[in-house]
Short mmCIF file of C-alpha atoms in Angstrom, two decimals:
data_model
loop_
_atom_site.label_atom_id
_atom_site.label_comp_id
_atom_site.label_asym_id
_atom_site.label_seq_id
_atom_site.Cartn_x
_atom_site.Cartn_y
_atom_site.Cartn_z
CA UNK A 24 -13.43 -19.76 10.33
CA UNK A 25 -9.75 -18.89 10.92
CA UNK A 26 -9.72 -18.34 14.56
CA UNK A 27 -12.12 -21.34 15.18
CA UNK A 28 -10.04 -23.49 13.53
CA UNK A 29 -6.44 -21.79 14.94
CA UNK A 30 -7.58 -20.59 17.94
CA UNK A 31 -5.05 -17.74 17.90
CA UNK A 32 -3.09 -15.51 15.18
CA UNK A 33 0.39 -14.10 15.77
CA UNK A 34 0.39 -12.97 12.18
CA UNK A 35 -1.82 -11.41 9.68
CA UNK A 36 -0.68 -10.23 6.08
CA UNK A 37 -2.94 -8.00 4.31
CA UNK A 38 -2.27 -7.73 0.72
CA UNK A 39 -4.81 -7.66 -2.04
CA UNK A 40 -5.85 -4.91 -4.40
CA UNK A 41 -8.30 -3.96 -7.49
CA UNK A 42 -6.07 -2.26 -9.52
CA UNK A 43 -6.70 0.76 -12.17
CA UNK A 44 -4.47 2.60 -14.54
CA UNK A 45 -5.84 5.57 -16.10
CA UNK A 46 -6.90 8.76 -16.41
CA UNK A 47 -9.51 10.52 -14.07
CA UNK A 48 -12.79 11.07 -16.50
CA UNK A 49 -15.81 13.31 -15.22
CA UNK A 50 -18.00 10.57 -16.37
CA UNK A 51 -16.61 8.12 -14.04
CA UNK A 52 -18.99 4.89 -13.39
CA UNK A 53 -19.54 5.61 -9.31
CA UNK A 54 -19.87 2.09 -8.62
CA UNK A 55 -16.43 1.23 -9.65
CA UNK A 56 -14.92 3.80 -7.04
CA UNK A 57 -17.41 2.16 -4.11
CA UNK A 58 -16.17 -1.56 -5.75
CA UNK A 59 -11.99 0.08 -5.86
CA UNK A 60 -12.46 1.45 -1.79
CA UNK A 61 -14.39 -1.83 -0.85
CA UNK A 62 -11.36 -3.98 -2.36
CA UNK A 63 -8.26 -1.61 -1.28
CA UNK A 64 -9.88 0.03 2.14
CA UNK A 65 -12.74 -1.25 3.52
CA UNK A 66 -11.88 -5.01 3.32
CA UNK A 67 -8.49 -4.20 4.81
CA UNK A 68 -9.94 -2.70 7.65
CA UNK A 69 -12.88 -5.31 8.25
CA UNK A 70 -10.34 -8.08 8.52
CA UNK A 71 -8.04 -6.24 10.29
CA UNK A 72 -11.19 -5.94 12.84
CA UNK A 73 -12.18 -9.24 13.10
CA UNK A 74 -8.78 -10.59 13.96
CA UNK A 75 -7.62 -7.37 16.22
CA UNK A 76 -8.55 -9.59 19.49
CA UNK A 77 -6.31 -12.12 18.50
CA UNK A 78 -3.66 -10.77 17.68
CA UNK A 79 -3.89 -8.29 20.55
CA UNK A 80 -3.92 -10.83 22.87
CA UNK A 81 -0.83 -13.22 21.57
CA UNK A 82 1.10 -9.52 20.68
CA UNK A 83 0.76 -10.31 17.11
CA UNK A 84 1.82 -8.77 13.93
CA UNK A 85 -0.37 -6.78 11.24
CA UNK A 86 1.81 -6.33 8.33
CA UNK A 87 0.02 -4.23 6.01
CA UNK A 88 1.57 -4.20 2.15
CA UNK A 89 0.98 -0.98 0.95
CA UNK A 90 2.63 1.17 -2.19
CA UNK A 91 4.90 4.13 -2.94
CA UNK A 92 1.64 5.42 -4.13
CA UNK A 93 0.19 5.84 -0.67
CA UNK A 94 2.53 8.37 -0.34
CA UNK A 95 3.22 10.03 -3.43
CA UNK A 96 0.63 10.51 -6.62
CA UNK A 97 1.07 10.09 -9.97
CA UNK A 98 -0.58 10.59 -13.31
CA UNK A 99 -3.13 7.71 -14.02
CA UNK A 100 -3.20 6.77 -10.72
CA UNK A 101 -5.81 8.99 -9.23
CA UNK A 102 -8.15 6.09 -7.54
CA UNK A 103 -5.26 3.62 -6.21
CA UNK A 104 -3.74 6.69 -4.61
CA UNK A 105 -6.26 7.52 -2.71
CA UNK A 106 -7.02 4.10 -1.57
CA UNK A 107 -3.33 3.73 -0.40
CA UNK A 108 -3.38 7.14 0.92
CA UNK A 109 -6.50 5.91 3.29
CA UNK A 110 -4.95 2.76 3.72
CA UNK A 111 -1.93 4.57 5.28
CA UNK A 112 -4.15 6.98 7.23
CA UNK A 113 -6.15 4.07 9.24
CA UNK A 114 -3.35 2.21 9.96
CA UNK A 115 -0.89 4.92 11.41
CA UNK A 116 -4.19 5.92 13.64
CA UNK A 117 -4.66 1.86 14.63
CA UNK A 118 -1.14 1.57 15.80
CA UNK A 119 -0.88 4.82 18.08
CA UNK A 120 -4.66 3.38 19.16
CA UNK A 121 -2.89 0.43 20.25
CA UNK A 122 0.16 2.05 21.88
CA UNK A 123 -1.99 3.87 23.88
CA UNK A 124 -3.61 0.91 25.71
CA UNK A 125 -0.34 -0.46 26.60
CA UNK A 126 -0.70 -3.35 24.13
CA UNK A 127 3.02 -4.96 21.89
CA UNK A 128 0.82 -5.66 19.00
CA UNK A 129 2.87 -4.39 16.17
CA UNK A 130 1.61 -2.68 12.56
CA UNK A 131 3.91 -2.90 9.69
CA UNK A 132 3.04 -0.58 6.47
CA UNK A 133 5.24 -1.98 4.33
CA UNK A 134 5.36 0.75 1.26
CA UNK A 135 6.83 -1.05 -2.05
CA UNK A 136 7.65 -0.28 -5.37
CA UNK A 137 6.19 -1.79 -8.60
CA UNK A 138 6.27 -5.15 -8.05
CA UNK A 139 6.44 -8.13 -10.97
CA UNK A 140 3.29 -9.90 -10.68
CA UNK A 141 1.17 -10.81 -13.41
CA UNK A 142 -1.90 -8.97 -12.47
CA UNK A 143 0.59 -5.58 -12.55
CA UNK A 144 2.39 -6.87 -16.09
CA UNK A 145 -1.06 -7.05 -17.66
CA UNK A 146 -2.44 -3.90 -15.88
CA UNK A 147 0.11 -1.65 -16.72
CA UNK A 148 0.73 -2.77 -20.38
CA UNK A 149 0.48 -0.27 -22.52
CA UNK A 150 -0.26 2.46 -19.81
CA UNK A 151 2.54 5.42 -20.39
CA UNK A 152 3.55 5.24 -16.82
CA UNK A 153 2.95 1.74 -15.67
CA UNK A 154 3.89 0.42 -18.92
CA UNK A 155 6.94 2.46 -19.14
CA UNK A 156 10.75 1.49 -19.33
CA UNK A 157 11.65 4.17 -16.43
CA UNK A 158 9.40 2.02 -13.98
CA UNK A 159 11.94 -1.11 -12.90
CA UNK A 160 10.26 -3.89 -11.58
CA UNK A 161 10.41 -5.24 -8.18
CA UNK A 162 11.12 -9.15 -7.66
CA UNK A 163 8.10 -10.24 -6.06
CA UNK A 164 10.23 -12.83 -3.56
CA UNK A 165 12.69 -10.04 -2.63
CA UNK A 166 9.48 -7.99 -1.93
CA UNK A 167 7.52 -10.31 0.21
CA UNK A 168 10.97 -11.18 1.78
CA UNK A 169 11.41 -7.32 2.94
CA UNK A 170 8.17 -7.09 4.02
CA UNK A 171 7.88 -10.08 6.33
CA UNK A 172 11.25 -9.08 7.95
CA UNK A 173 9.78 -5.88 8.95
CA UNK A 174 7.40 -7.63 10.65
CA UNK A 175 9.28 -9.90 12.17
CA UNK A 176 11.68 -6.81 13.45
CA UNK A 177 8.33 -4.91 14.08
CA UNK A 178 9.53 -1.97 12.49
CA UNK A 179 6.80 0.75 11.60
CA UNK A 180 7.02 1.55 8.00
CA UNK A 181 9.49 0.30 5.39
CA UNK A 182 10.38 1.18 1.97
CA UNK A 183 11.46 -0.69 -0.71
CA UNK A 184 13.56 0.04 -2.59
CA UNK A 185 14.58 2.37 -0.18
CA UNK A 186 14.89 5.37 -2.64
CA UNK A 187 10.58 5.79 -2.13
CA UNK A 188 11.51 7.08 1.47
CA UNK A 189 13.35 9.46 -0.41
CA UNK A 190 10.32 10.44 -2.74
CA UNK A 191 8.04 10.84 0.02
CA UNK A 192 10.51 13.29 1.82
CA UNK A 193 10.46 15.09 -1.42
CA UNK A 194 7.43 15.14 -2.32
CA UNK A 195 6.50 16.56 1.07
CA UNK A 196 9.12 19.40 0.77
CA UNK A 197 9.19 20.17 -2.77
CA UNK A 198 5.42 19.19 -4.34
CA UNK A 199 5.64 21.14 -7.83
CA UNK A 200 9.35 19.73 -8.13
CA UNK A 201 8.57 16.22 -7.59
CA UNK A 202 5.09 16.40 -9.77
CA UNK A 203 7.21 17.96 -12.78
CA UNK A 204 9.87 15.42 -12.55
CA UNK A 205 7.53 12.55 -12.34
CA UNK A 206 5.67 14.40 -15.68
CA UNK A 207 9.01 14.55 -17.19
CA UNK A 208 10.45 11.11 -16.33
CA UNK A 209 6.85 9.52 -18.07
CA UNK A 210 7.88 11.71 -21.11
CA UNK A 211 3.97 12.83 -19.95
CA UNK A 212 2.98 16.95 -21.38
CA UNK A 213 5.91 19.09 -19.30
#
């Protein structure tokens, strides 16, 4: 319906979640991992599909708002990782697909923090990580505000606040390190 009635996108800003904040159980309900990839994956990718042509053609920009978690885990967390995680995989692999038929088209993964909104308030309250003091909050305007510049600039990947770039690095180069201190900083079993 958007492209009939535009005729053209330059941009496209993919940012919606199902969001889940707790601990991995063997007993898990499978239909609410299918329902958590089909939210945070699948739909990502489908409309990032349908709209590909169009922005391909006008050398558009697919800015992609992702988390800190699709680059480093943490405790209660276990299902929205992974869903960033694939998030980030697809979309790296889409923009070097891209590159290699010559096309401008840019793709932003923009990786934030925790971000104010309501829907995060009320999912992490109570939740010993989410929920926690140690986990400032992100203003959702400066967020959206860094992201859409990257996009703008069509820069690859950005981080904000910048310190996650810093996690990831560390978190690549030192795994038990970083796990421990994110145990630790949660006051979680060290």
């Amino acid at each position: 319906e958007s492209l009939e009635r535009f005729h053209k996108i330059d941009v496209l800003v993919l940012n919606h979640i199902l969001y889940e904040i707790k601990l991995w159980q063997a007993d898990r309900n499978y239909s609410d991992i299918a329902k958590a990839f089909n939210v945070n994956v699948i739909s990502y990718i489908e409309l990032a599909t349908l709209f590909l042509p169009s922005l391909q053609a006008s050398r558009g920009r697919l800015l992609i708002i992702s988390s800190g978690l699709g680059l480093v885990t943490y405790p209660y967390f276990a299902l929205y990782c992974s869903n960033k995680h694939a998030l980030h995989g697809f979309f790296n692999a889409l923009r070097q697909e891209i590159a290699l038929k010559g096309n401008r088209m840019s793709v932003t993964i923009s990786v934030l923090g925790a971000v104010a909104t309501d829907n995060a308030l009320k999912a992490g309250s109570g939740n010993p990580v989410a929920g926690s003091n140690g986990w400032s909050r992100l203003s959702s305007v400066d967020a959206s505000s860094v992201a859409v510049e990257a996009s703008l600039h069509r820069e690859r990947q950005i981080y904000f606040p910048y310190f996650l770039k810093l996690h990831e690095i560390g978190s690549a180069h030192f795994p038990v390190l970083t796990e421990w201190l994110i145990r630790y900083v949660y006051n979680l079993d060290v």
